[in-house]
mmCIF file of C-alpha atoms and ligand atoms in Angstrom:
data_model
loop_
_atom_site.group_PDB
_atom_site.id
_atom_site.type_symbol
_atom_site.label_atom_id
_atom_site.label_comp_id
_atom_site.label_asym_id
_atom_site.label_seq_id
_atom_site.Cartn_x
_atom_site.Cartn_y
_atom_site.Cartn_z
ATOM 1 C CA MET A 1 7.682 -23.272 5.071
ATOM 2 C CA ASP A 2 7.301 -22.527 8.734
ATOM 3 C CA ALA A 3 8.124 -19.000 10.056
ATOM 4 C CA ASP A 4 10.722 -20.561 12.304
ATOM 5 C CA ASP A 5 12.710 -21.762 9.325
ATOM 6 C CA THR A 6 13.711 -18.308 8.064
ATOM 7 C CA THR A 7 17.022 -18.219 6.124
ATOM 8 C CA THR A 8 19.483 -15.281 5.864
ATOM 9 C CA GLY A 9 19.935 -13.417 2.628
ATOM 10 C CA ASP A 10 18.494 -10.307 0.950
ATOM 11 C CA ARG A 11 15.397 -8.690 2.343
ATOM 12 C CA VAL A 12 12.026 -9.480 1.001
ATOM 13 C CA ALA A 13 9.160 -7.138 0.626
ATOM 14 C CA LEU A 14 5.518 -7.784 -0.173
ATOM 15 C CA VAL A 15 3.925 -4.937 -2.100
ATOM 16 C CA THR A 16 0.188 -4.996 -2.935
ATOM 17 C CA GLY A 17 -1.146 -3.438 -6.202
ATOM 18 C CA ALA A 18 2.386 -3.549 -7.728
ATOM 19 C CA SER A 19 1.210 -3.774 -11.292
ATOM 20 C CA ARG A 20 0.645 -0.075 -11.787
ATOM 21 C CA GLY A 21 0.901 3.422 -10.307
ATOM 22 C CA ILE A 22 2.416 4.060 -6.876
ATOM 23 C CA GLY A 23 2.790 0.293 -6.112
ATOM 24 C CA ALA A 24 4.820 -0.410 -9.254
ATOM 25 C CA GLY A 25 6.962 2.631 -8.316
ATOM 26 C CA ILE A 26 7.565 1.283 -4.832
ATOM 27 C CA ALA A 27 8.419 -2.139 -6.246
ATOM 28 C CA ARG A 28 10.900 -0.607 -8.771
ATOM 29 C CA GLN A 29 12.712 1.439 -6.037
ATOM 30 C CA LEU A 30 12.827 -1.485 -3.646
ATOM 31 C CA LEU A 31 14.387 -3.660 -6.409
ATOM 32 C CA ASP A 32 16.905 -0.915 -7.240
ATOM 33 C CA ARG A 33 18.034 -1.124 -3.570
ATOM 34 C CA GLY A 34 18.571 -4.803 -3.704
ATOM 35 C CA VAL A 35 15.291 -5.909 -1.988
ATOM 36 C CA ARG A 36 13.464 -8.853 -3.461
ATOM 37 C CA VAL A 37 9.767 -8.047 -4.181
ATOM 38 C CA ALA A 38 6.577 -10.088 -4.177
ATOM 39 C CA GLY A 39 4.115 -7.945 -6.004
ATOM 40 C CA THR A 40 0.509 -8.645 -6.029
ATOM 41 C CA TYR A 41 -1.884 -7.833 -8.941
ATOM 42 C CA ARG A 42 -5.512 -8.367 -9.631
ATOM 43 C CA SER A 43 -5.411 -8.224 -13.490
ATOM 44 C CA GLY A 44 -1.967 -6.908 -14.380
ATOM 45 C CA GLY A 45 0.317 -10.057 -13.733
ATOM 46 C CA GLU A 46 2.345 -9.439 -16.911
ATOM 47 C CA LEU A 47 3.092 -5.932 -15.653
ATOM 48 C CA VAL A 48 4.543 -7.373 -12.379
ATOM 49 C CA GLU A 49 6.637 -9.854 -14.438
ATOM 50 C CA LYS A 50 7.901 -6.976 -16.473
ATOM 51 C CA LEU A 51 9.231 -5.184 -13.296
ATOM 52 C CA GLY A 52 11.611 -8.160 -12.873
ATOM 53 C CA ALA A 53 13.119 -7.818 -16.415
ATOM 54 C CA ALA A 54 16.166 -5.899 -15.028
ATOM 55 C CA HIS A 55 16.222 -7.993 -11.833
ATOM 56 C CA PRO A 56 15.969 -11.779 -12.818
ATOM 57 C CA GLY A 57 14.725 -13.967 -10.103
ATOM 58 C CA ARG A 58 13.985 -11.105 -7.680
ATOM 59 C CA VAL A 59 10.271 -10.520 -8.457
ATOM 60 C CA LEU A 60 7.482 -12.834 -7.611
ATOM 61 C CA PRO A 61 4.071 -11.923 -9.079
ATOM 62 C CA VAL A 62 1.200 -13.100 -6.886
ATOM 63 C CA ALA A 63 -2.514 -12.797 -7.666
ATOM 64 C CA PHE A 64 -4.562 -11.129 -4.971
ATOM 65 C CA ASP A 65 -8.068 -9.577 -5.201
ATOM 66 C CA LEU A 66 -9.017 -7.262 -2.293
ATOM 67 C CA ALA A 67 -12.569 -8.705 -2.740
ATOM 68 C CA VAL A 68 -11.255 -12.095 -1.666
ATOM 69 C CA PRO A 69 -9.490 -11.554 1.725
ATOM 70 C CA GLN A 70 -9.796 -15.187 2.531
ATOM 71 C CA THR A 71 -6.805 -15.777 0.143
ATOM 72 C CA ALA A 72 -4.482 -13.430 2.213
ATOM 73 C CA ALA A 73 -2.872 -16.455 3.957
ATOM 74 C CA ASP A 74 -2.186 -18.010 0.554
ATOM 75 C CA VAL A 75 -0.503 -14.936 -0.658
ATOM 76 C CA VAL A 76 1.804 -14.876 2.382
ATOM 77 C CA GLU A 77 2.361 -18.587 1.978
ATOM 78 C CA GLN A 78 3.390 -18.215 -1.658
ATOM 79 C CA VAL A 79 5.983 -15.592 -0.722
ATOM 80 C CA THR A 80 7.431 -17.293 2.206
ATOM 81 C CA ALA A 81 7.455 -20.696 0.507
ATOM 82 C CA HIS A 82 9.509 -19.084 -2.314
ATOM 83 C CA TRP A 83 11.908 -17.033 -0.352
ATOM 84 C CA GLY A 84 11.671 -18.218 3.267
ATOM 85 C CA ARG A 85 11.335 -14.786 4.825
ATOM 86 C CA LEU A 86 9.341 -11.589 4.804
ATOM 87 C CA ASP A 87 10.742 -8.314 6.092
ATOM 88 C CA SER A 88 8.264 -5.648 4.895
ATOM 89 C CA LEU A 89 4.694 -5.352 3.882
ATOM 90 C CA VAL A 90 3.498 -2.396 1.879
ATOM 91 C CA LEU A 91 -0.255 -2.244 1.775
ATOM 92 C CA ASN A 92 -0.813 -0.095 -1.360
ATOM 93 C CA ALA A 93 -3.610 -1.615 -3.388
ATOM 94 C CA ALA A 94 -7.054 0.056 -2.858
ATOM 95 C CA VAL A 95 -10.460 0.000 -4.158
ATOM 96 C CA TRP A 96 -11.886 3.479 -4.897
ATOM 97 C CA GLN A 97 -15.422 4.448 -5.762
ATOM 98 C CA GLY A 98 -16.549 7.899 -5.460
ATOM 99 C CA GLY A 99 -20.152 9.305 -5.161
ATOM 100 C CA LYS A 100 -21.848 11.708 -2.813
ATOM 101 C CA LEU A 101 -23.501 10.003 0.042
ATOM 102 C CA ALA A 102 -26.970 11.178 -0.928
ATOM 103 C CA ARG A 103 -26.685 9.376 -4.228
ATOM 104 C CA ILE A 104 -24.162 6.503 -3.996
ATOM 105 C CA ASP A 105 -25.610 2.997 -3.848
ATOM 106 C CA LEU A 106 -25.088 1.890 -0.164
ATOM 107 C CA GLY A 107 -23.893 -1.507 -1.474
ATOM 108 C CA ASP A 108 -21.106 0.242 -3.374
ATOM 109 C CA TRP A 109 -20.312 2.359 -0.342
ATOM 110 C CA TRP A 110 -19.993 -0.616 1.862
ATOM 111 C CA ARG A 111 -17.935 -2.493 -0.698
ATOM 112 C CA VAL A 112 -15.223 0.191 -0.553
ATOM 113 C CA ILE A 113 -15.063 -0.040 3.254
ATOM 114 C CA GLU A 114 -15.229 -3.893 3.357
ATOM 115 C CA GLU A 115 -12.721 -4.809 0.643
ATOM 116 C CA ASN A 116 -10.123 -2.280 1.707
ATOM 117 C CA LEU A 117 -10.294 -2.892 5.450
ATOM 118 C CA ARG A 118 -10.862 -6.654 5.400
ATOM 119 C CA SER A 119 -7.928 -7.284 3.049
ATOM 120 C CA THR A 120 -5.675 -5.064 5.211
ATOM 121 C CA ALA A 121 -6.439 -6.887 8.392
ATOM 122 C CA ALA A 122 -6.185 -10.301 6.738
ATOM 123 C CA LEU A 123 -2.866 -9.686 4.991
ATOM 124 C CA VAL A 124 -1.128 -8.206 8.051
ATOM 125 C CA ARG A 125 -2.502 -10.973 10.302
ATOM 126 C CA ALA A 126 -1.157 -13.606 8.015
ATOM 127 C CA ALA A 127 2.233 -11.746 7.761
ATOM 128 C CA ILE A 128 2.853 -11.117 11.472
ATOM 129 C CA PRO A 129 4.496 -14.613 12.210
ATOM 130 C CA TRP A 130 7.006 -13.767 9.541
ATOM 131 C CA LEU A 131 7.512 -10.123 10.111
ATOM 132 C CA ILE A 132 8.489 -10.609 13.699
ATOM 133 C CA ARG A 133 11.396 -12.721 12.507
ATOM 134 C CA GLY A 134 12.277 -10.340 9.781
ATOM 135 C CA GLU A 135 15.220 -7.872 9.708
ATOM 136 C CA ASN A 136 14.155 -4.252 10.554
ATOM 137 C CA PRO A 137 10.628 -5.406 9.882
ATOM 138 C CA GLY A 138 8.076 -2.835 8.868
ATOM 139 C CA VAL A 139 4.472 -2.391 7.664
ATOM 140 C CA VAL A 140 3.554 0.581 5.552
ATOM 141 C CA LEU A 141 -0.083 1.436 4.943
ATOM 142 C CA ILE A 142 -0.668 3.748 1.953
ATOM 143 C CA GLY A 143 -3.302 6.128 3.334
ATOM 144 C CA SER A 144 -4.350 9.369 1.895
ATOM 145 C CA ALA A 145 -4.558 13.115 2.576
ATOM 146 C CA VAL A 146 -8.249 12.711 1.898
ATOM 147 C CA GLY A 147 -8.458 10.632 5.155
ATOM 148 C CA SER A 148 -7.541 13.618 7.245
ATOM 149 C CA VAL A 149 -9.215 16.510 5.457
ATOM 150 C CA GLY A 150 -12.008 14.804 3.434
ATOM 151 C CA PHE A 151 -13.196 15.391 0.018
ATOM 152 C CA PRO A 152 -16.670 15.587 -1.532
ATOM 153 C CA GLY A 153 -17.865 12.219 -2.858
ATOM 154 C CA ASP A 154 -15.306 10.323 -0.804
ATOM 155 C CA THR A 155 -17.144 9.486 2.410
ATOM 156 C CA ALA A 156 -16.369 5.684 2.035
ATOM 157 C CA TYR A 157 -12.829 5.991 0.696
ATOM 158 C CA ALA A 158 -11.895 8.727 3.313
ATOM 159 C CA SER A 159 -13.326 6.553 6.068
ATOM 160 C CA VAL A 160 -10.973 3.712 4.957
ATOM 161 C CA LYS A 161 -8.040 6.046 4.733
ATOM 162 C CA SER A 162 -8.621 7.591 8.178
ATOM 163 C CA ALA A 163 -9.259 4.030 9.630
ATOM 164 C CA ALA A 164 -5.741 3.144 8.317
ATOM 165 C CA VAL A 165 -4.226 5.619 10.822
ATOM 166 C CA GLY A 166 -6.094 4.119 13.797
ATOM 167 C CA PHE A 167 -5.222 0.676 12.532
ATOM 168 C CA ALA A 168 -1.588 1.518 12.188
ATOM 169 C CA ARG A 169 -1.222 3.259 15.548
ATOM 170 C CA SER A 170 -2.942 0.323 17.307
ATOM 171 C CA LEU A 171 -0.816 -2.270 15.498
ATOM 172 C CA ALA A 172 2.325 -0.235 16.102
ATOM 173 C CA LYS A 173 1.568 -0.666 19.829
ATOM 174 C CA GLU A 174 0.892 -4.323 19.503
ATOM 175 C CA LEU A 175 3.967 -5.145 17.418
ATOM 176 C CA ALA A 176 6.534 -2.769 18.927
ATOM 177 C CA PRO A 177 7.608 -5.274 21.524
ATOM 178 C CA GLN A 178 8.623 -7.640 18.670
ATOM 179 C CA GLY A 179 10.378 -4.870 16.823
ATOM 180 C CA VAL A 180 7.995 -4.431 13.953
ATOM 181 C CA ARG A 181 7.447 -0.838 12.799
ATOM 182 C CA VAL A 182 4.016 0.267 11.486
ATOM 183 C CA ASN A 183 3.568 3.541 9.675
ATOM 184 C CA VAL A 184 1.232 5.347 7.301
ATOM 185 C CA LEU A 185 2.072 7.347 4.197
ATOM 186 C CA ALA A 186 -0.612 9.837 3.264
ATOM 187 C CA PRO A 187 -0.183 11.078 -0.276
ATOM 188 C CA GLY A 188 -1.882 14.054 -1.667
ATOM 189 C CA PHE A 189 -2.928 14.003 -5.426
ATOM 190 C CA VAL A 190 -0.652 11.954 -7.545
ATOM 191 C CA ASP A 191 -0.607 11.445 -11.302
ATOM 192 C CA THR A 192 -1.804 7.836 -11.726
ATOM 193 C CA ASP A 193 -4.756 5.922 -13.320
ATOM 194 C CA MET A 194 -6.682 6.688 -10.147
ATOM 195 C CA THR A 195 -6.677 10.404 -10.801
ATOM 196 C CA ALA A 196 -6.748 10.231 -14.525
ATOM 197 C CA ALA A 197 -10.479 10.803 -14.850
ATOM 198 C CA ILE A 198 -10.461 14.148 -12.861
ATOM 199 C CA PRO A 199 -11.555 16.804 -15.255
ATOM 200 C CA ASP A 200 -9.016 19.497 -16.194
ATOM 201 C CA GLY A 201 -10.800 22.299 -14.335
ATOM 202 C CA SER A 202 -10.848 20.262 -11.095
ATOM 203 C CA ARG A 203 -7.161 19.306 -11.511
ATOM 204 C CA GLN A 204 -6.185 22.880 -11.777
ATOM 205 C CA LYS A 205 -8.162 23.789 -8.667
ATOM 206 C CA ILE A 206 -6.500 20.872 -6.747
ATOM 207 C CA ALA A 207 -3.096 22.007 -8.054
ATOM 208 C CA ASP A 208 -3.705 25.593 -7.073
ATOM 209 C CA ALA A 209 -4.745 24.514 -3.481
ATOM 210 C CA THR A 210 -1.485 22.526 -3.185
ATOM 211 C CA LEU A 211 1.416 24.649 -1.794
ATOM 212 C CA LEU A 212 3.859 23.182 -4.397
ATOM 213 C CA GLY A 213 1.289 23.922 -7.130
ATOM 214 C CA ARG A 214 1.131 20.485 -8.806
ATOM 215 C CA PHE A 215 0.269 16.921 -8.455
ATOM 216 C CA GLY A 216 2.961 14.625 -7.040
ATOM 217 C CA THR A 217 4.639 11.902 -9.180
ATOM 218 C CA VAL A 218 4.801 8.229 -8.599
ATOM 219 C CA ASP A 219 8.479 8.309 -7.971
ATOM 220 C CA GLU A 220 8.113 11.011 -5.268
ATOM 221 C CA ILE A 221 5.524 8.999 -3.419
ATOM 222 C CA ALA A 222 7.475 5.765 -3.802
ATOM 223 C CA ARG A 223 10.624 7.360 -2.321
ATOM 224 C CA ALA A 224 8.553 8.338 0.778
ATOM 225 C CA ALA A 225 7.178 4.731 1.017
ATOM 226 C CA VAL A 226 10.607 3.126 0.680
ATOM 227 C CA PHE A 227 11.935 5.591 3.387
ATOM 228 C CA LEU A 228 9.228 4.271 5.816
ATOM 229 C CA ALA A 229 9.748 0.603 4.836
ATOM 230 C CA GLU A 230 13.521 0.585 4.779
ATOM 231 C CA ASP A 231 15.138 3.529 6.411
ATOM 232 C CA ALA A 232 12.830 4.947 9.138
ATOM 233 C CA THR A 233 14.162 2.740 11.885
ATOM 234 C CA PHE A 234 13.040 4.965 14.727
ATOM 235 C CA CYS A 235 9.468 5.681 13.261
ATOM 236 C CA THR A 236 6.500 3.817 14.312
ATOM 237 C CA GLY A 237 2.894 4.845 14.469
ATOM 238 C CA ALA A 238 3.894 7.834 12.294
ATOM 239 C CA VAL A 239 1.838 9.384 9.463
ATOM 240 C CA LEU A 240 4.035 10.953 6.911
ATOM 241 C CA ALA A 241 2.277 13.480 4.655
ATOM 242 C CA ALA A 242 3.502 13.483 1.019
ATOM 243 C CA ASP A 243 0.919 15.952 -0.300
ATOM 244 C CA GLY A 244 2.817 18.968 -1.558
ATOM 245 C CA GLY A 245 1.187 20.974 1.168
ATOM 246 C CA TRP A 246 -2.311 20.293 0.147
ATOM 247 C CA THR A 247 -3.521 19.690 3.670
ATOM 248 C CA LEU A 248 -2.029 22.796 5.171
HETATM 249 N N1 LIG B 301 -3.258 8.549 -6.999
HETATM 250 C C1 LIG B 301 -3.502 9.367 -6.015
HETATM 251 O O1 LIG B 301 -3.774 10.572 -6.184
HETATM 252 C C2 LIG B 301 -3.506 8.839 -4.524
HETATM 253 C C3 LIG B 301 -3.607 9.825 -3.530
HETATM 254 C C4 LIG B 301 -3.607 9.311 -2.266
HETATM 255 C C5 LIG B 301 -3.489 7.949 -1.984
HETATM 256 N N2 LIG B 301 -3.496 7.063 -3.048
HETATM 257 C C6 LIG B 301 -3.331 5.702 -2.586
HETATM 258 O O2 LIG B 301 -2.235 5.144 -3.253
HETATM 259 C C7 LIG B 301 -2.476 3.725 -3.500
HETATM 260 C C8 LIG B 301 -2.207 3.338 -4.962
HETATM 261 O O3 LIG B 301 -2.933 4.224 -5.810
HETATM 262 P P1 LIG B 301 -2.675 4.439 -7.374
HETATM 263 O O4 LIG B 301 -2.985 5.787 -7.586
HETATM 264 O O5 LIG B 301 -1.248 3.998 -7.669
HETATM 265 O O6 LIG B 301 -3.753 3.439 -8.024
HETATM 266 P P2 LIG B 301 -3.773 2.729 -9.448
HETATM 267 O O7 LIG B 301 -2.770 3.408 -10.395
HETATM 268 O O8 LIG B 301 -5.240 2.826 -9.759
HETATM 269 O O9 LIG B 301 -3.260 1.293 -9.150
HETATM 270 C C9 LIG B 301 -4.097 0.524 -8.324
HETATM 271 C C10 LIG B 301 -3.348 -0.806 -8.032
HETATM 272 O O10 LIG B 301 -4.100 -1.516 -7.091
HETATM 273 C C11 LIG B 301 -4.481 -2.718 -7.747
HETATM 274 N N3 LIG B 301 -5.951 -3.031 -7.468
HETATM 275 C C12 LIG B 301 -6.941 -2.187 -7.658
HETATM 276 N N4 LIG B 301 -8.171 -2.755 -7.207
HETATM 277 C C13 LIG B 301 -7.843 -3.967 -6.740
HETATM 278 C C14 LIG B 301 -8.482 -5.022 -6.156
HETATM 279 N N5 LIG B 301 -9.817 -5.125 -6.032
HETATM 280 N N6 LIG B 301 -7.767 -6.117 -5.771
HETATM 281 C C15 LIG B 301 -6.484 -6.159 -5.878
HETATM 282 N N7 LIG B 301 -5.727 -5.201 -6.327
HETATM 283 C C16 LIG B 301 -6.346 -4.196 -6.764
HETATM 284 C C17 LIG B 301 -4.382 -2.643 -9.260
HETATM 285 O O11 LIG B 301 -4.171 -3.834 -9.760
HETATM 286 P P3 LIG B 301 -4.481 -4.393 -11.250
HETATM 287 O O12 LIG B 301 -3.957 -3.307 -12.183
HETATM 288 O O13 LIG B 301 -3.739 -5.602 -11.432
HETATM 289 O O14 LIG B 301 -5.911 -4.429 -11.264
HETATM 290 C C18 LIG B 301 -3.081 -1.660 -9.267
HETATM 291 O O15 LIG B 301 -1.944 -2.424 -9.099
HETATM 292 C C19 LIG B 301 -3.910 3.479 -3.051
HETATM 293 O O16 LIG B 301 -3.975 3.034 -1.782
HETATM 294 C C20 LIG B 301 -4.553 4.797 -3.118
HETATM 295 O O17 LIG B 301 -5.634 4.949 -2.343
HETATM 296 C C21 LIG B 301 -3.434 7.451 -4.302
#
């Protein structure tokens, strides 16, 4: 379907990495608000299907591997062929691999940069013709507190997450004339599979260094992401910290 042929109806959001963790939380909350959700997955397609159990016909699972950014246009095509519009894009999926710079394999280091940044640029680029015709259109990049204050072993991941801020602010300036808002959500430490391997001692140290004294929950982060995607009509180029005060 051509971007000129958009139909009216309920809003449509594309959420990457919707099979687990924060992305699944964002998808659930969008669905509860009446937004139709296309959720991407790499391996967990059945988990995205399950999100739709309480919302028949309102979830579209779409396969997307960050390592294959050439398929970004197909992802957007699948969503818009199905629903005829796209109002928001939440870039949540991310590749993480840690390792101190002195020891990490440089190929692995570069893979973290390349897969995350290329897929971001490719997806946004494919979505722009649709977003500019959307209703209260918005792009939300899930960044990280690590992108602003750093973390040992995270030179690659932190580079990606701080790049998200420069990317978002530049894109905000490019797309503001067409009414598309672009914002970043920067979570602190959140209980998901991504942080499950952090040893208990380190977890406690991180919680102690967080003003609110704990890790965040998926629902707390999802609420902030949905706020930026749906409600923050006068925010663009903003970076919202949802880190319990870890970066203060
Ligand atoms: N957890 C934290 O403490 C924390 C803190 C700050 C920022 N963040 C950010 O929040 C976002 C979500 O993190 P999370 O903790 O919810 O992660 P998670 O629980 O590990 O879930 C990752 C999601 O991304 C998808 N994914 C992973 N690798 C992929 C790839 N190569 N191609 C396509 N999809 C891929 C997974 O899909 P499949 O399951 O289908 O493979 C899954 O849906 C990320 O951007 C992360 O950097 C997390």
